[in-house]
Coordinates of C-alpha atoms and ligand atoms in Angstrom, one line a residue:
M1 CA 0.0 0.0 0.0
R2 CA 1.2 3.5 -0.9
T3 CA 1.9 5.6 2.2
N4 CA 1.0 9.2 2.4
N5 CA 4.4 10.5 3.1
K6 CA 4.6 13.8 1.1
D7 CA 5.9 16.8 2.8
K8 CA 2.6 18.2 4.0
S9 CA 4.1 21.3 5.6
Q10 CA 4.6 22.6 2.1
W11 CA 1.0 22.3 1.1
Q12 CA -1.1 25.4 0.3
P13 CA -4.3 25.7 2.4
A14 CA -6.5 24.7 -0.5
T15 CA -4.6 21.4 -0.7
V16 CA -4.9 20.9 3.1
T17 CA -8.7 21.4 2.9
I18 CA -8.7 18.3 0.7
H19 CA -5.8 16.2 1.9
G20 CA -5.0 17.3 5.4
G21 CA -5.2 14.5 8.0
K22 CA -6.2 12.0 5.2
R23 CA -5.7 8.4 6.1
R24 CA -5.5 5.4 3.7
D25 CA -7.9 2.7 4.7
E26 CA -7.3 -0.9 3.8
H27 CA -9.3 -0.7 0.6
G28 CA -7.8 2.6 -0.5
A29 CA -11.2 4.4 -0.4
L30 CA -10.9 7.9 -1.9
V31 CA -13.4 9.4 0.6
A32 CA -12.9 9.0 4.3
P33 CA -14.9 6.0 5.5
L34 CA -17.8 6.9 7.9
Y35 CA -17.2 4.9 11.1
Q36 CA -20.8 5.1 12.2
T37 CA -20.3 3.1 15.4
A38 CA -20.8 3.9 19.0
T39 CA -18.2 1.5 20.4
F40 CA -15.1 -0.5 19.3
S41 CA -14.5 -4.2 20.2
F42 CA -11.4 -5.4 22.0
E43 CA -9.6 -8.6 21.2
N44 CA -9.6 -9.5 24.8
T45 CA -9.8 -8.0 28.3
A46 CA -6.1 -7.3 28.4
Q47 CA -6.5 -5.1 25.3
G48 CA -9.6 -3.4 26.7
S49 CA -7.8 -2.5 30.0
A50 CA -4.6 -1.4 28.2
R51 CA -6.6 1.0 26.0
F52 CA -8.4 2.5 29.1
A53 CA -5.1 2.8 30.9
G54 CA -3.6 4.6 27.8
E55 CA -1.0 1.9 27.4
E56 CA -2.2 0.9 24.0
A57 CA -3.3 3.3 21.3
G58 CA -6.7 2.6 19.7
Y59 CA -10.4 3.5 19.8
I60 CA -12.7 2.6 22.7
Y61 CA -16.0 4.4 22.4
S62 CA -17.1 7.2 20.1
R63 CA -17.5 9.8 22.8
L64 CA -13.8 9.3 23.5
G65 CA -12.7 9.3 19.9
N66 CA -13.7 8.0 16.4
P67 CA -11.5 7.6 13.3
T68 CA -13.8 9.8 11.1
V69 CA -13.8 12.5 13.8
T70 CA -10.0 12.1 14.1
E71 CA -9.5 12.8 10.4
L72 CA -11.5 16.0 10.6
E73 CA -9.6 17.1 13.8
E74 CA -6.3 16.6 12.0
R75 CA -7.4 18.4 8.9
V76 CA -8.7 21.5 10.8
A77 CA -5.7 21.5 13.1
A78 CA -3.4 21.6 10.0
L79 CA -5.5 24.4 8.5
E80 CA -5.2 26.5 11.6
G81 CA -1.5 25.7 12.0
F82 CA -1.9 23.9 15.4
P83 CA -0.7 20.4 16.3
A84 CA -4.1 19.2 17.6
A85 CA -7.8 19.8 17.6
A86 CA -10.9 18.5 19.4
A87 CA -14.3 18.3 17.7
A88 CA -17.5 19.2 19.5
A89 CA -21.2 18.6 19.0
T90 CA -21.8 22.3 18.3
G91 CA -19.9 25.6 18.2
M92 CA -21.2 26.3 21.7
G93 CA -20.0 22.9 22.7
A94 CA -16.5 23.9 21.6
V95 CA -16.7 27.3 23.4
S96 CA -18.0 25.8 26.7
A97 CA -15.7 22.8 26.7
T98 CA -12.7 25.0 25.9
M99 CA -13.4 27.7 28.4
L100 CA -14.5 25.4 31.3
A101 CA -11.4 23.3 30.9
F102 CA -9.1 26.1 32.1
V103 CA -11.0 27.9 34.9
E104 CA -12.0 27.3 38.4
Q105 CA -13.9 29.2 41.1
G106 CA -12.2 32.5 41.9
D107 CA -10.7 32.9 38.4
H108 CA -11.3 35.9 36.1
V109 CA -12.2 35.7 32.5
L110 CA -12.1 38.7 30.1
V111 CA -14.4 38.7 27.2
S112 CA -15.0 41.0 24.2
D113 CA -18.2 43.0 24.7
A114 CA -19.6 42.0 21.3
I115 CA -19.7 38.3 20.6
Y116 CA -22.3 35.7 19.5
G117 CA -25.4 36.0 21.8
C118 CA -25.2 32.4 23.2
S119 CA -21.5 32.9 24.0
F120 CA -22.5 36.1 25.9
A121 CA -25.1 34.1 27.8
L122 CA -22.6 31.4 28.7
F123 CA -20.2 33.8 30.1
S124 CA -22.6 36.2 31.8
H125 CA -25.0 33.6 33.3
L126 CA -23.3 30.2 33.6
F127 CA -19.8 31.2 34.5
T128 CA -20.8 33.6 37.2
K129 CA -23.0 30.9 38.7
F130 CA -19.8 28.9 39.4
G131 CA -17.9 31.7 41.0
I132 CA -16.0 32.8 38.0
T133 CA -15.8 36.5 37.5
V134 CA -16.4 37.7 33.9
D135 CA -15.8 41.2 32.6
F136 CA -16.8 42.4 29.1
V137 CA -14.7 45.0 27.4
D138 CA -14.4 46.6 24.0
M139 CA -11.2 44.9 22.8
A140 CA -10.8 47.3 19.9
D141 CA -9.8 49.7 22.7
L142 CA -6.4 48.5 23.9
A143 CA -6.2 50.9 26.9
K144 CA -9.6 49.7 28.2
T145 CA -8.5 46.0 27.7
R146 CA -5.3 46.6 29.5
A147 CA -7.1 48.2 32.4
A148 CA -9.6 45.3 32.6
I149 CA -7.0 42.5 32.8
R150 CA -6.2 41.2 36.3
S151 CA -3.5 39.1 37.9
N152 CA -6.1 36.2 38.2
T153 CA -7.3 36.5 34.6
K154 CA -7.0 32.9 33.2
L155 CA -8.7 33.3 29.8
V156 CA -9.3 36.1 27.3
F157 CA -11.9 35.4 24.7
L158 CA -12.7 37.3 21.5
E159 CA -14.1 37.0 18.0
S160 CA -12.6 39.1 15.2
P161 CA -14.4 40.3 13.2
V162 CA -17.1 40.3 15.9
N163 CA -20.6 39.0 15.5
P164 CA -22.7 40.9 14.6
H165 CA -21.2 44.2 13.5
L166 CA -17.8 43.1 12.4
K167 CA -15.6 45.3 14.6
V168 CA -12.0 44.1 14.1
I169 CA -9.8 43.4 17.0
D170 CA -6.0 43.4 16.9
I171 CA -5.4 39.8 18.0
Q172 CA -1.6 40.3 18.5
A173 CA -2.1 43.3 20.7
I174 CA -4.7 41.4 22.9
A175 CA -2.4 38.3 22.9
D176 CA 0.4 40.4 24.3
V177 CA -1.9 41.8 27.1
A178 CA -3.2 38.3 28.0
H179 CA 0.3 36.8 28.0
E180 CA 1.6 39.4 30.5
V181 CA -0.5 37.7 33.2
N182 CA -0.1 34.2 31.7
A183 CA -3.7 34.0 30.5
R184 CA -4.6 32.0 27.5
L185 CA -6.1 33.9 24.5
V186 CA -9.0 32.0 22.9
V187 CA -10.1 33.3 19.5
D188 CA -13.4 32.3 17.8
N189 CA -12.4 32.3 14.1
T190 CA -15.8 31.3 12.7
F191 CA -16.4 34.4 10.6
M192 CA -13.0 34.3 8.9
T193 CA -12.2 30.6 8.5
P194 CA -8.5 29.5 8.6
L195 CA -8.2 30.5 4.9
L196 CA -8.7 34.2 5.7
Q197 CA -7.1 34.3 9.2
Q198 CA -4.9 32.1 11.3
P199 CA -5.0 33.6 14.8
R200 CA -2.1 31.4 16.0
Q201 CA 0.2 33.6 14.0
Q202 CA -0.9 36.5 16.1
G203 CA -0.4 34.6 19.4
A204 CA -3.7 33.0 20.0
D205 CA -3.3 29.9 22.2
L206 CA -6.6 28.2 21.2
V207 CA -8.7 28.9 18.1
L208 CA -12.2 27.6 17.7
H209 CA -15.0 27.5 15.2
S210 CA -18.6 27.0 14.9
A211 CA -18.1 24.4 12.1
T212 CA -21.8 24.8 11.5
K213 CA -20.8 27.8 9.4
Y214 CA -18.2 28.0 6.6
L215 CA -16.2 24.9 7.5
N216 CA -19.2 22.7 6.7
G217 CA -20.8 25.3 4.4
H218 CA -24.0 23.5 3.5
G219 CA -26.3 24.2 6.4
D220 CA -27.0 20.6 7.3
V221 CA -24.9 20.2 10.4
V222 CA -24.4 21.9 13.8
A223 CA -20.8 21.3 15.0
G224 CA -17.8 22.9 16.6
I225 CA -14.0 22.4 16.8
V226 CA -11.1 23.8 18.8
C227 CA -7.4 23.8 17.9
G228 CA -4.5 24.1 20.2
S229 CA -1.4 22.6 21.6
E230 CA -1.3 18.8 22.2
D231 CA -1.5 19.3 26.0
D232 CA -4.4 21.8 25.9
I233 CA -6.4 19.7 23.5
E234 CA -5.8 16.5 25.5
L235 CA -7.0 18.3 28.6
I236 CA -10.2 19.5 26.8
K237 CA -10.8 16.0 25.4
L238 CA -10.2 14.2 28.7
T239 CA -12.2 16.6 30.9
T240 CA -14.9 18.9 29.6
L241 CA -15.5 17.0 26.3
K242 CA -15.4 13.4 27.6
D243 CA -17.3 14.0 30.8
M244 CA -19.7 16.7 29.8
G245 CA -20.2 14.8 26.6
A246 CA -20.7 17.4 23.8
T247 CA -18.6 15.4 21.3
M248 CA -19.1 15.4 17.5
S249 CA -21.0 12.6 15.8
P250 CA -19.1 10.6 13.2
H251 CA -21.7 11.4 10.6
D252 CA -21.4 15.2 11.2
A253 CA -17.6 14.9 10.9
W254 CA -18.0 13.0 7.6
L255 CA -20.3 15.8 6.2
I256 CA -17.8 18.5 7.3
L257 CA -14.9 16.6 5.7
R258 CA -16.9 16.7 2.5
G259 CA -17.8 20.4 2.9
L260 CA -14.2 21.3 3.7
K261 CA -13.0 20.1 0.3
T262 CA -14.7 23.1 -1.4
L263 CA -13.9 25.7 1.3
D264 CA -11.3 27.5 -0.8
V265 CA -13.5 27.9 -3.9
R266 CA -16.6 28.7 -1.7
M267 CA -14.7 31.4 0.2
E268 CA -13.6 33.0 -3.1
R269 CA -17.2 33.2 -4.4
H270 CA -18.6 34.2 -1.0
C271 CA -16.1 37.1 -0.7
A272 CA -16.5 38.3 -4.3
N273 CA -20.3 38.3 -3.9
A274 CA -20.0 40.2 -0.6
V275 CA -17.9 43.0 -2.1
K276 CA -20.7 43.6 -4.7
V277 CA -23.5 43.4 -2.2
A278 CA -21.7 45.7 0.2
E279 CA -21.1 48.3 -2.5
Y280 CA -24.8 48.1 -3.5
L281 CA -25.9 48.5 0.1
R282 CA -23.6 51.4 0.7
A283 CA -25.3 53.4 -2.1
K284 CA -28.8 53.0 -0.6
D285 CA -30.2 56.1 1.1
L286 CA -32.1 54.0 3.7
V287 CA -28.8 52.6 4.8
K288 CA -27.4 54.8 7.6
T289 CA -24.2 52.9 8.4
I290 CA -22.6 49.9 6.8
Y291 CA -20.0 47.6 8.5
F292 CA -17.9 45.6 6.0
P293 CA -14.2 44.9 6.6
G294 CA -13.6 45.1 2.8
F295 CA -14.2 48.9 2.7
A296 CA -11.1 51.1 2.6
D297 CA -12.4 53.2 5.5
H298 CA -13.0 50.2 7.8
P299 CA -10.5 49.9 10.6
A300 CA -9.8 46.3 9.4
Q301 CA -7.7 47.7 6.6
A302 CA -4.9 48.4 9.0
L303 CA -4.7 44.6 9.6
M304 CA -5.4 43.5 6.1
G305 CA -2.6 41.4 4.7
T306 CA -1.2 40.7 8.2
Q307 CA -4.0 39.4 10.5
M308 CA -6.6 39.1 7.8
H309 CA -6.3 37.9 4.2
G310 CA -9.8 38.9 3.1
A311 CA -12.9 40.6 4.3
G312 CA -15.2 37.6 4.6
A313 CA -18.8 37.6 3.5
V314 CA -20.8 38.9 6.4
I315 CA -22.1 42.4 6.2
A316 CA -23.9 44.4 8.8
F317 CA -25.8 47.6 8.2
E318 CA -28.0 50.0 10.1
L319 CA -31.1 51.6 8.6
H320 CA -32.6 55.0 9.1
G321 CA -35.8 54.5 10.9
D322 CA -36.7 52.1 13.7
I323 CA -37.1 48.4 14.3
N324 CA -40.2 48.3 12.1
T325 CA -38.2 49.6 9.2
A326 CA -35.7 46.7 9.7
R327 CA -38.6 44.2 10.0
Q328 CA -40.2 45.5 6.9
L329 CA -37.1 45.3 4.8
L330 CA -36.5 41.6 5.8
D331 CA -40.2 40.7 5.4
S332 CA -40.1 42.0 1.8
L333 CA -37.4 39.7 0.7
Q334 CA -38.3 36.8 -1.6
L335 CA -35.0 35.0 -2.4
I336 CA -32.9 35.9 0.5
T337 CA -33.9 33.8 3.5
I338 CA -34.7 35.2 6.9
A339 CA -32.7 32.8 9.2
V340 CA -29.9 32.9 11.7
S341 CA -26.6 31.2 11.0
L342 CA -24.1 32.1 8.3
G343 CA -21.6 30.6 5.9
D344 CA -24.2 28.6 3.9
A345 CA -24.7 28.5 0.2
E346 CA -28.0 30.4 0.7
T347 CA -27.8 34.1 1.5
L348 CA -29.2 34.4 5.0
I349 CA -30.4 37.6 6.7
Q350 CA -31.4 38.3 10.3
H351 CA -32.1 40.9 12.9
P352 CA -29.5 40.5 15.7
A353 CA -31.3 42.6 18.4
S354 CA -34.3 40.2 18.3
M355 CA -32.6 37.1 17.1
T356 CA -28.9 36.1 17.5
H357 CA -28.2 38.7 20.2
S358 CA -31.5 38.6 22.1
P359 CA -29.7 36.8 25.0
Y360 CA -28.1 40.2 25.7
T361 CA -29.8 42.5 28.1
P362 CA -30.9 45.7 26.4
E363 CA -28.2 47.6 28.3
A364 CA -25.4 45.2 27.2
R365 CA -26.7 45.3 23.6
A366 CA -26.6 49.1 23.7
A367 CA -23.1 49.1 25.2
A368 CA -21.9 46.7 22.5
G369 CA -23.4 48.8 19.7
I370 CA -26.1 46.4 18.6
T371 CA -29.0 48.6 17.7
D372 CA -32.6 47.9 16.7
T373 CA -32.1 48.8 13.1
L374 CA -29.0 46.7 12.7
I375 CA -29.3 43.9 10.1
R376 CA -26.8 41.2 9.4
I377 CA -26.5 39.5 6.0
S378 CA -24.4 36.4 5.2
V379 CA -23.8 36.6 1.5
G380 CA -24.2 33.2 -0.1
L381 CA -23.1 31.6 -3.3
E382 CA -26.1 32.5 -5.6
A383 CA -25.5 34.7 -8.7
V384 CA -24.8 38.1 -7.1
E385 CA -27.2 39.8 -9.6
D386 CA -30.1 37.8 -8.1
I387 CA -29.1 38.7 -4.5
I388 CA -28.9 42.4 -5.4
A389 CA -32.2 42.3 -7.4
D390 CA -34.0 40.8 -4.3
L391 CA -32.6 43.5 -2.1
E392 CA -33.6 46.1 -4.6
Q393 CA -37.2 45.0 -4.7
A394 CA -37.3 44.9 -0.9
F395 CA -35.9 48.4 -0.6
A396 CA -38.5 49.5 -3.2
A397 CA -41.3 47.8 -1.2
C398 CA -40.2 49.7 1.9
S399 CA -40.2 52.9 -0.1
N400 CA -43.7 52.4 -1.4
S401 CA -45.3 51.7 2.0
Q402 CA -43.5 54.2 4.2
M403 CA -42.1 57.6 3.7
T404 CA -41.2 58.8 7.1
T405 CA -39.6 57.1 10.0
T406 CA -38.6 59.0 13.1
G407 CA -40.2 62.2 11.9
E408 CA -37.5 62.9 9.3
Q409 CA -38.2 62.6 5.6
V410 CA -36.3 59.6 4.4
R411 CA -35.8 58.9 0.7
Y412 CA -35.7 55.2 0.0
G413 CA -34.1 53.3 -2.9
Ligands
LIG501 C1 -25.4 33.1 14.3 N1 -23.8 31.8 15.4 O1 -24.6 34.1 14.5 P1 -23.2 26.7 17.1 N2 -19.3 31.3 17.5 C2 -19.8 32.2 16.6 C3 -21.1 32.1 16.1 O2 -21.5 33.0 15.2 C4 -21.9 31.0 16.6 C5 -21.4 30.1 17.5 C6 -20.0 30.3 17.9 C7 -25.1 31.9 15.0 C8 -26.0 30.9 15.2 C9 -27.4 31.0 15.2 C10 -18.9 33.3 16.2 C11 -23.2 30.9 16.1 C12 -22.1 28.9 18.0 O3 -24.5 27.4 16.6 O4 -23.3 26.2 18.5 O5 -22.7 25.8 16.1 O6 -22.1 27.9 17.1 O7 -26.3 33.2 13.5

C-alpha cells in the first residue's frame, strides 16, 4: 500500500482542505470512511484495559474518539497551524468545553463585549453561577482592555471580526496583554475561516470554530471544533468534552470533511459576492451605516494582509428609521432567507437585536453597539445579480409603503 508521506508542511491551504489528515484505509477508499459506530470491540480483556489505561493506542468508544472524527480534527488543526484539535457537537460545545477546561472558582475571564449571543449568555450567566468573574470590554480599545486585565485572569476570549457588526480586534495586541498575566487567548475564528485568518500567527493559544458555518458550508450540520497545543487539546478532550459529553457525531464529521473540500472555492465566491453586495448597500439612502471589513475606510484595513487575508462575506448595516423599518425590509425579501446562522450556500439575513443577540440585556446590547435597526446578512453563493435584485425590490417595497420614520423625511431606494 502506498503511504501518504509527502511533505505536508509545504501544502497550500487549498490542498490541506482536501488532503490534510487524510488516512488510507485498507481498501484505498478515496473518501474518508464513515465509522458510524458507538463502540469498538477489544480482542480480549487485556487489550480493553490497556486502552483504558492509555498503554495501547486505539479507539474505545465514540464519545472518546472515532476515526472519522480524528480525520476531521487533523485536517482542521493543519489548516489552523496547530498540532491538535478536538471536535465538539456544536460551536457552543466547543466554546464551553474549551473555556471550562481552564478555569475554576475564583478565576477571572475577560471577554470581548460584542460576541455571538449564546457565548454572551454562557459567560454572563453560567460562568458567574460557578464563582468565575467575567468582565466584558471593547477589545478594539487596547487601553480599556489593559485596564480590565487582572492578575487572576486565566482566559481572554474574542471574536474578530465580531458577531454581529464586524468590529475588528488586533489579535496580536490582545495576545500580548493576555500573556503578560499568563492568561490563554482564545479566538473564535468562525467568521474568517483558517483561509482568511490564522490567529495562531498573532499569538492565540486556542482557536475555535462553529463548524456549522463556513467549514461545513452546506447548512446541514451543527458542530464545533477547537485547535490548540497537544497538552491543551488533551485536557479538553479528557475533561470537559469526555465528561460533559458534547462530542461530535461521526456522521457530522463526515459531512464536514466533505464540505471542507470546497472551502477555498466557496470562500472565493462568498467574498467576491460580498464585495458587490456591500457596494450596493452602501449606495442606498435608507442605509445609515454599513460595516464591512472590505471597505477602505473600515478599521480592518490596518490589519489586512497581516492578520486578515480577506474581508469575509458577512455584512452588517443599520437603517434610518426604527425596528419596524428593519422588519419591513426583511419581510419584503423573496429570495434571501430570513434565518440565523451564516456561511451557507444560501444568502441568510437576520435581525441581531431580536434574534442572535436577544440573550443580551438591552443595556449590554446598547453598550456593544447592537442597535434595533442593525441587520446582518451572510452573503451566499447565488448569482450576485439575483441577490442584489432581491434587495432592490425589498428596498422599493419599503419605499412604497413608508415615507417617514422618526419624523425625518427619508428617501428610499
Ligand atoms: C449566528 N452563530 O450568529 P453553534 N461562534 C460564533 C457564532 O456565530 C456562533 C457560535 C459560535 C449563529 C448561530 C445561530 C462566532 C453561532 C455557536 O450554533 O453552536 O454551532 O455555534 O447566526
